[in-house]
mmCIF file of C-alpha atoms in Angstrom:
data_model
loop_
_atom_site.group_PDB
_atom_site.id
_atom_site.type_symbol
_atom_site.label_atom_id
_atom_site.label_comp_id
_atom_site.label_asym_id
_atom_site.label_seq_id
_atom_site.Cartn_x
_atom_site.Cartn_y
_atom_site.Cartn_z
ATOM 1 C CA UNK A 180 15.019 6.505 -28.901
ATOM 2 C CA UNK A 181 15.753 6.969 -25.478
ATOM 3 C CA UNK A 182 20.106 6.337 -25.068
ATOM 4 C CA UNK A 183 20.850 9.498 -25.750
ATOM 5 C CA UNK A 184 18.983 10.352 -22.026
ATOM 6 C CA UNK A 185 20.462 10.146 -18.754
ATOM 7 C CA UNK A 186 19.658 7.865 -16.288
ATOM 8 C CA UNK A 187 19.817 7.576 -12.094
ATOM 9 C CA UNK A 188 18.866 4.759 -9.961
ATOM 10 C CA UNK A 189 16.785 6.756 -6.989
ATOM 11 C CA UNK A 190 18.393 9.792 -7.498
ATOM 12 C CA UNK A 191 18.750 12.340 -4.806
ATOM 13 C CA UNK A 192 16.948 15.273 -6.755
ATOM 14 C CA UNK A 193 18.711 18.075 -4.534
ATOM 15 C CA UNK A 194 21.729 17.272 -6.018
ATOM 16 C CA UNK A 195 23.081 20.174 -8.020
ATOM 17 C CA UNK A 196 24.549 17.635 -11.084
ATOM 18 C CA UNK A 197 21.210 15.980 -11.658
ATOM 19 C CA UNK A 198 18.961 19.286 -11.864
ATOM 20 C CA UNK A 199 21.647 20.829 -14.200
ATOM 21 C CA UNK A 200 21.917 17.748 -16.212
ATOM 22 C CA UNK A 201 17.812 17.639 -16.555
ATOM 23 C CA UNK A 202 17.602 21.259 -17.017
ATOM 24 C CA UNK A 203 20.077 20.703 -20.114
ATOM 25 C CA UNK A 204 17.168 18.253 -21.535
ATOM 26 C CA UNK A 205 15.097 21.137 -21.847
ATOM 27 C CA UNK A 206 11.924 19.450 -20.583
ATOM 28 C CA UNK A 207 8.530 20.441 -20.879
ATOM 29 C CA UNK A 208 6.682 18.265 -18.885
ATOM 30 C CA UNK A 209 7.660 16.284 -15.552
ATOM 31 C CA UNK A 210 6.500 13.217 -15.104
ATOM 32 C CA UNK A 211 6.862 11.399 -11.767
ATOM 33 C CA UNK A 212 4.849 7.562 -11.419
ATOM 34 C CA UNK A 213 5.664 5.891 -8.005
ATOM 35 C CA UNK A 214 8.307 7.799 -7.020
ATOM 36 C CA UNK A 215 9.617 7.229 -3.302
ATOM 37 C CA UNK A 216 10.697 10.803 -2.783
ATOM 38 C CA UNK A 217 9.704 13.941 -2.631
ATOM 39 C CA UNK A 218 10.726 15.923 -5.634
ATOM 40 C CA UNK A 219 12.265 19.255 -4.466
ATOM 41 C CA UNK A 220 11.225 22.698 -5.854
ATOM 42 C CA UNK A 221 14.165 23.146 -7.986
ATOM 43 C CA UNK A 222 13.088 20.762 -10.248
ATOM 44 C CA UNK A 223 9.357 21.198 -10.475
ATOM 45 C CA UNK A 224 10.719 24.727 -11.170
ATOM 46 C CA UNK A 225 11.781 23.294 -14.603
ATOM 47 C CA UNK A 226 8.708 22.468 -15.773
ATOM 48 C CA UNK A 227 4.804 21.911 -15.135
ATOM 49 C CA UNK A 228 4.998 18.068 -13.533
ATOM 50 C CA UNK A 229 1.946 15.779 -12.867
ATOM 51 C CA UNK A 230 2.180 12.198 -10.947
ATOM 52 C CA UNK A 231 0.069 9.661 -10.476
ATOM 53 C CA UNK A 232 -1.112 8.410 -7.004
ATOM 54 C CA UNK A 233 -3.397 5.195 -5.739
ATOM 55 C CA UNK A 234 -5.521 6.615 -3.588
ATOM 56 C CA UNK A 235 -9.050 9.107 -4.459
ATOM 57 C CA UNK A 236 -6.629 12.384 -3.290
ATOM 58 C CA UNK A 237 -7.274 13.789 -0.958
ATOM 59 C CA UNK A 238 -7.614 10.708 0.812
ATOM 60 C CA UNK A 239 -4.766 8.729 2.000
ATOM 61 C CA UNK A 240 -2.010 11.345 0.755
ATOM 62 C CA UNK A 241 1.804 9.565 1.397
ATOM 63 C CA UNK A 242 3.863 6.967 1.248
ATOM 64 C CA UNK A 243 1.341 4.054 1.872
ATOM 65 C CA UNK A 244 -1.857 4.914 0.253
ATOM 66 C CA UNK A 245 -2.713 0.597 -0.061
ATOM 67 C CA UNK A 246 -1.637 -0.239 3.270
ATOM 68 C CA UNK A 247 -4.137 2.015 4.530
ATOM 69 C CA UNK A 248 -6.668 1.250 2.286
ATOM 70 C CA UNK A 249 -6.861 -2.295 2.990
ATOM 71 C CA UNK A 250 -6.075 -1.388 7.217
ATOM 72 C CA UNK A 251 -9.121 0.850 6.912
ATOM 73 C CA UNK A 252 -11.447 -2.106 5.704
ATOM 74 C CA UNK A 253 -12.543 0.672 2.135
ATOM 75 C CA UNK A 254 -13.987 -1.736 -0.628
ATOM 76 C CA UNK A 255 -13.618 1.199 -3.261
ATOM 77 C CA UNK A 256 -10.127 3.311 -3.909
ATOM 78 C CA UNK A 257 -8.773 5.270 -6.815
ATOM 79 C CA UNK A 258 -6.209 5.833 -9.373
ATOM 80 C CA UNK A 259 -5.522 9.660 -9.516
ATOM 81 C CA UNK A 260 -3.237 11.687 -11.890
ATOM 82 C CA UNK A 261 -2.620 15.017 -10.570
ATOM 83 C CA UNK A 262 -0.279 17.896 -10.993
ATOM 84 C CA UNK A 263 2.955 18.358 -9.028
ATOM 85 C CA UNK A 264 2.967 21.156 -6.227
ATOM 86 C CA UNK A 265 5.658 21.342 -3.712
ATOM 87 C CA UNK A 266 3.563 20.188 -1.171
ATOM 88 C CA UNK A 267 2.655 16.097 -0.657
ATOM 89 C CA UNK A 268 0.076 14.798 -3.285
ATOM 90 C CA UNK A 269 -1.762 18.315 -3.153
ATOM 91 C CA UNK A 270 -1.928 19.344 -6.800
ATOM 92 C CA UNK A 271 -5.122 19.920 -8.310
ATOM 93 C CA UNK A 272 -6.375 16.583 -10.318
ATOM 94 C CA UNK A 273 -6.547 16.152 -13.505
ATOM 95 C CA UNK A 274 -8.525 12.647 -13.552
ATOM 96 C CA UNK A 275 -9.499 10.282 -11.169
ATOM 97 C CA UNK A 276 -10.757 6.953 -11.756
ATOM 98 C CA UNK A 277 -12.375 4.818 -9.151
ATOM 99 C CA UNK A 278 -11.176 1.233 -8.155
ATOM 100 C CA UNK A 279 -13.077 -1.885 -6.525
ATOM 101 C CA UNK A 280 -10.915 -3.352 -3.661
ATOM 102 C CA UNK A 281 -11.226 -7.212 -3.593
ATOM 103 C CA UNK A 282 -12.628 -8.814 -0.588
ATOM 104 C CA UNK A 283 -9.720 -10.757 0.153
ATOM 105 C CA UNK A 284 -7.238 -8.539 -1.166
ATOM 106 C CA UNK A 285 -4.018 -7.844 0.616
ATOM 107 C CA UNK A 286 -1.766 -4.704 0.042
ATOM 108 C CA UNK A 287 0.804 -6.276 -2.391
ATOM 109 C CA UNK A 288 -2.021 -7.503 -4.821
ATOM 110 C CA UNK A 289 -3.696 -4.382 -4.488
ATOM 111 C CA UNK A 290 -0.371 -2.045 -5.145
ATOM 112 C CA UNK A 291 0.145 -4.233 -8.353
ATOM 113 C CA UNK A 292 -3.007 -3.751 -9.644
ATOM 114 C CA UNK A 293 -2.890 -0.213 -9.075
ATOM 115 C CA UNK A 294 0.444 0.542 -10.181
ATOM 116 C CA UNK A 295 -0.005 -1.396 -13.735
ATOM 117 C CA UNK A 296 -3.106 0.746 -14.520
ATOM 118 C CA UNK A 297 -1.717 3.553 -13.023
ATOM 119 C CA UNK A 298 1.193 3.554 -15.886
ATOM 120 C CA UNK A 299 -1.267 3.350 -18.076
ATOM 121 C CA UNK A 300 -3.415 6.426 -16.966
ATOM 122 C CA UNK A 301 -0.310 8.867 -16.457
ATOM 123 C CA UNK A 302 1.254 7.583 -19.236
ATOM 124 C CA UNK A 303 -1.987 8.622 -22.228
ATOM 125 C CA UNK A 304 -2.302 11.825 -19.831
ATOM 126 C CA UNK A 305 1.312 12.889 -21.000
ATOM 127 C CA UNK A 306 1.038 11.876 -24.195
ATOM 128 C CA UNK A 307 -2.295 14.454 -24.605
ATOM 129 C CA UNK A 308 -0.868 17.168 -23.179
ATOM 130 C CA UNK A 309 2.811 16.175 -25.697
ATOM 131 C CA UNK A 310 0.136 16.211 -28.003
ATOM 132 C CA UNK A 311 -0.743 20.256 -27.359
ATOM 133 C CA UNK A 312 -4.404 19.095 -26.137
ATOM 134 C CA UNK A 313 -5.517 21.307 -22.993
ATOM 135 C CA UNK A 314 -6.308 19.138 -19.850
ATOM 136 C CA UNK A 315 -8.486 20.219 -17.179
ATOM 137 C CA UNK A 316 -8.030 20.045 -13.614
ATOM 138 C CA UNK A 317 -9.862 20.970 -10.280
ATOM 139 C CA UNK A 318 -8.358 21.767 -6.868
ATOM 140 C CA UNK A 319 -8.864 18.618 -4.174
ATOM 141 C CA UNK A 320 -12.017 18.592 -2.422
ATOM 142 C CA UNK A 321 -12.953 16.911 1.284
ATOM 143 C CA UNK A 322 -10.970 15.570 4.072
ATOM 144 C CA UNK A 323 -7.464 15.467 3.907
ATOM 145 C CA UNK A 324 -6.458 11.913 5.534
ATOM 146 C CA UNK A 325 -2.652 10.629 5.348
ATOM 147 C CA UNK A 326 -0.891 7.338 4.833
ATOM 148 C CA UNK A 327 2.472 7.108 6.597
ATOM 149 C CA UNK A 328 4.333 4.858 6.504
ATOM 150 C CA UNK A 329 4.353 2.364 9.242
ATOM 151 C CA UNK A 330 7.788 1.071 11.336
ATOM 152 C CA UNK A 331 7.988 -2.640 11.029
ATOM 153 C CA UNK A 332 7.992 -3.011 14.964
ATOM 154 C CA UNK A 333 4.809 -1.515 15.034
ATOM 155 C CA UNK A 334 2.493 -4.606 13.017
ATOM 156 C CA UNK A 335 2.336 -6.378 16.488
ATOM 157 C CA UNK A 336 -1.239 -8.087 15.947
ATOM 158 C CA UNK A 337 -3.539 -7.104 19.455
ATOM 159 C CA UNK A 338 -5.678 -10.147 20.014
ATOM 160 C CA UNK A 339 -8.070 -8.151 22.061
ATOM 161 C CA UNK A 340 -9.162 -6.409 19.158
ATOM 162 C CA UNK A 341 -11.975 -7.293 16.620
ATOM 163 C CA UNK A 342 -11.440 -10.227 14.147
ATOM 164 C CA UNK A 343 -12.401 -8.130 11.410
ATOM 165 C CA UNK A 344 -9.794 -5.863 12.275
ATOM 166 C CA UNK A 345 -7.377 -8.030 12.940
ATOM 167 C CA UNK A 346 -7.840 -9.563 9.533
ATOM 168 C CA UNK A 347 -7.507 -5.981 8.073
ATOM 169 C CA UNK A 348 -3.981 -5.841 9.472
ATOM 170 C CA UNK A 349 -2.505 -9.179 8.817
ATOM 171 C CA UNK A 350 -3.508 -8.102 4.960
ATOM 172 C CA UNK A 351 -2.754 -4.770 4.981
ATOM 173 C CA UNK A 352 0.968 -5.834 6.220
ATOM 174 C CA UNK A 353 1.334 -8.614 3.542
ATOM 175 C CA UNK A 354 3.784 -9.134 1.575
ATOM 176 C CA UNK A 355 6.008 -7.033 4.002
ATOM 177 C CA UNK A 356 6.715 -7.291 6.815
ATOM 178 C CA UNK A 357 3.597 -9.335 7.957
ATOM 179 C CA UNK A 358 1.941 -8.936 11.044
ATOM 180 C CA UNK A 359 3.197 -10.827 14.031
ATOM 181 C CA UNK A 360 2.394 -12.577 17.719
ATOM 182 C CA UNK A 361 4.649 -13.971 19.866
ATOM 183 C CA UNK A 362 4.413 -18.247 20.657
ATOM 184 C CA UNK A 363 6.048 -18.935 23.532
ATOM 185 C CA UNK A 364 10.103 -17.880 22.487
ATOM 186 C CA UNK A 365 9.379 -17.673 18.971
ATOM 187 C CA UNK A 366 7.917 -14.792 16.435
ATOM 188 C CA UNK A 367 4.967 -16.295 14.760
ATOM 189 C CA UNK A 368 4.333 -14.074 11.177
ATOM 190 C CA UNK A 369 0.467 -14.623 10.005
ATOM 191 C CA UNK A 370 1.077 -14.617 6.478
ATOM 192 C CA UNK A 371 -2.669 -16.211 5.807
ATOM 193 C CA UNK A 372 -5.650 -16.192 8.108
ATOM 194 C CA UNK A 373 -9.617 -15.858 7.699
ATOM 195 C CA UNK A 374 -12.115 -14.107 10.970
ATOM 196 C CA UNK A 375 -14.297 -16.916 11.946
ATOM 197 C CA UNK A 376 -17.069 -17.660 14.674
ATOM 198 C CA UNK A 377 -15.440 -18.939 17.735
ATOM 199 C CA UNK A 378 -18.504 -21.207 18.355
ATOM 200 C CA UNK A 379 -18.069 -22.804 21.489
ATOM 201 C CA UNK A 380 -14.984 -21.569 22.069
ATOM 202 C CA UNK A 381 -16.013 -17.886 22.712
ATOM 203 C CA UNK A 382 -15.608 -18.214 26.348
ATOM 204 C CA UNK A 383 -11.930 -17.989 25.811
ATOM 205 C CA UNK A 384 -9.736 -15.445 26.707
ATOM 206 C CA UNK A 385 -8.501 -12.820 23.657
ATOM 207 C CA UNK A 386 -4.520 -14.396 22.371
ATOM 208 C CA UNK A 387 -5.358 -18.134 23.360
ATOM 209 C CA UNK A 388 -4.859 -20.716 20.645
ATOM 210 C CA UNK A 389 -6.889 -23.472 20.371
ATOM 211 C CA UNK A 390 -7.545 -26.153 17.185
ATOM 212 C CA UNK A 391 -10.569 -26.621 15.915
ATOM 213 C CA UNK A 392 -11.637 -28.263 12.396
ATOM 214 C CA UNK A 393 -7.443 -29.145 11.877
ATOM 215 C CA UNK A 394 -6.797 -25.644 11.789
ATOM 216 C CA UNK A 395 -5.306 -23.858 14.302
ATOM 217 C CA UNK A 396 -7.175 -20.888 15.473
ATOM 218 C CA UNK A 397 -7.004 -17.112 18.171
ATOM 219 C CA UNK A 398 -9.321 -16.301 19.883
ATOM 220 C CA UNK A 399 -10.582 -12.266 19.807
ATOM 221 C CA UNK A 400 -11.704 -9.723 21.546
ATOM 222 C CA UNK A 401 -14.406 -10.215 19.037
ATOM 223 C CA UNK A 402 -14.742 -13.649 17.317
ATOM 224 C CA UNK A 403 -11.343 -15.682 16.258
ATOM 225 C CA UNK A 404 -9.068 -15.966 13.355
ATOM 226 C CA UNK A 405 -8.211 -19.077 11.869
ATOM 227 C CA UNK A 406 -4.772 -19.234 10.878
ATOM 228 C CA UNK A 407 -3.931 -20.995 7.445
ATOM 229 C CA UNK A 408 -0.703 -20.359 7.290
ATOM 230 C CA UNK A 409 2.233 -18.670 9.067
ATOM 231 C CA UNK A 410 6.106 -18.234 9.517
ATOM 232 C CA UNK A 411 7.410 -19.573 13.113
ATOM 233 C CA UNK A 412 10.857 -18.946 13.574
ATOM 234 C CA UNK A 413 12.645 -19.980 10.169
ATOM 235 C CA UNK A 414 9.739 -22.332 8.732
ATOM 236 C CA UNK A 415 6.663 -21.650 6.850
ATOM 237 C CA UNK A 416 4.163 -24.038 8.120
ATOM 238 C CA UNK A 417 0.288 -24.407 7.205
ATOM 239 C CA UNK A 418 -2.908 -24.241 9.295
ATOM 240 C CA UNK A 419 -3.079 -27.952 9.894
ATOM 241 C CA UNK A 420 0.692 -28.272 10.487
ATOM 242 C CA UNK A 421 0.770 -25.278 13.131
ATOM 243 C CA UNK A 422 -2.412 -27.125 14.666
ATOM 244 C CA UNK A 423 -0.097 -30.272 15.393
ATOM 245 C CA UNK A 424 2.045 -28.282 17.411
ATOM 246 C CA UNK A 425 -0.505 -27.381 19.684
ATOM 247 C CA UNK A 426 -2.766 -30.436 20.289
#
């Protein structure tokens, strides 16, 4: 049903070929899931366009609406279809529908989730409005907060900071890139950790290493993480086989 339609991978949207060649479809509705661009006025000028976004707009407008989310600690998000505006996530929504965050979730599982029932969402919006059925919207309401996206240099883990919010990082920057320390000459990626009690060890300074219970573990500014697995150098190595090194 669909050959007959053309196709881009990423398309720049400014370019003059691919608004004439949609504007030849026609269309009567626009709609955008996930897309890594912003979609220029020329073609929203086509026709009325609505998108679907994984964050409860107007929170966490961007590129990186799960990274934040899980960075920020929030145990509730959203899935919200909205209309297309020129301006970034601002259209009014149309529905919005709310979204536990799992305690131990990390921004790759949570993007997957979101994304799969977001399809779903945008997708029977469409199809009521192909349908001829009115939907309702209402202009965004509360603090505007924004989800850049964030440099890859810039997910240096700060030991002197709270465990919880250390924890929040190293998930919020998994899969990609992971959030790093330095070991000595090498780039240690935590690509699995848990905030734990440093016990006895609290006296410690925040960034020293130390093993307890096989594992290795870092001491906080606030409590310690134990590290269950990580990437040092070229090899992926688990809590009790980092914990060798160091003994």
């Amino acid at each position: 049903q669909v050959k007959h339609l053309p196709r881009w991978h990423l398309p720049t949207l400014d370019n003059q070929e691919v608004i004439d060649d949609l504007n030849s479809l026609r269309p009567e509705l626009i709609v955008a899931s996930f897309y890594p661009q912003r979609i220029p006025q020329a073609v929203l000028d086509l026709a009325p366009g609505i998108n679907v976004h994984p964050s409860a707009l107007p929170q966490f407008r961007g590129p990186d609406p799960c990274g934040w989310t899980i960075r920020s600690g929030d145990v509730r998000t959203a899935i919200t279809v909205h209309w297309l505006t020129a301006g970034l996530d601002e259209g009014d929504i149309i529905e919005q529908w709310p979204i536990k965050v799992f305690p131990r979730e990390t921004t790759g599982r949570l993007a997957a989730r979101l994304e799969a029932a977001g399809a779903m969402h945008i997708a029977n919006v469409a199809a009521r409005i192909a349908q001829g059925h009115t939907v309702e919207s209402r202009p965004q309401a509360g603090p505007v907060t924004w989800a850049p996206l964030i440099p890859d240099d810039q997910w240096e883990i700060r030991w002197s900071d709270h465990a919880k919010d250390i924890d929040q990082l190293i998930r919020a920057a998994l899969p990609d890139p992971g959030a790093y320390t330095g070991v000595g000459d090498e780039l240690m990626v935590i690509l699995n950790a848990r905030p734990v009690k440093a016990g006895h060890f609290d006296a410690l300074g925040s960034g020293t290493p130390y093993v307890a219970d096989d594992y290795l573990h870092i001491k906080c500014g606030v409590h310690a993480m134990q590290i269950r697995k990580a990437r040092l150098g070229r090899r992926v190595l688990t809590g009790p086989e980092l914990a060798k090194l160091f003994v």
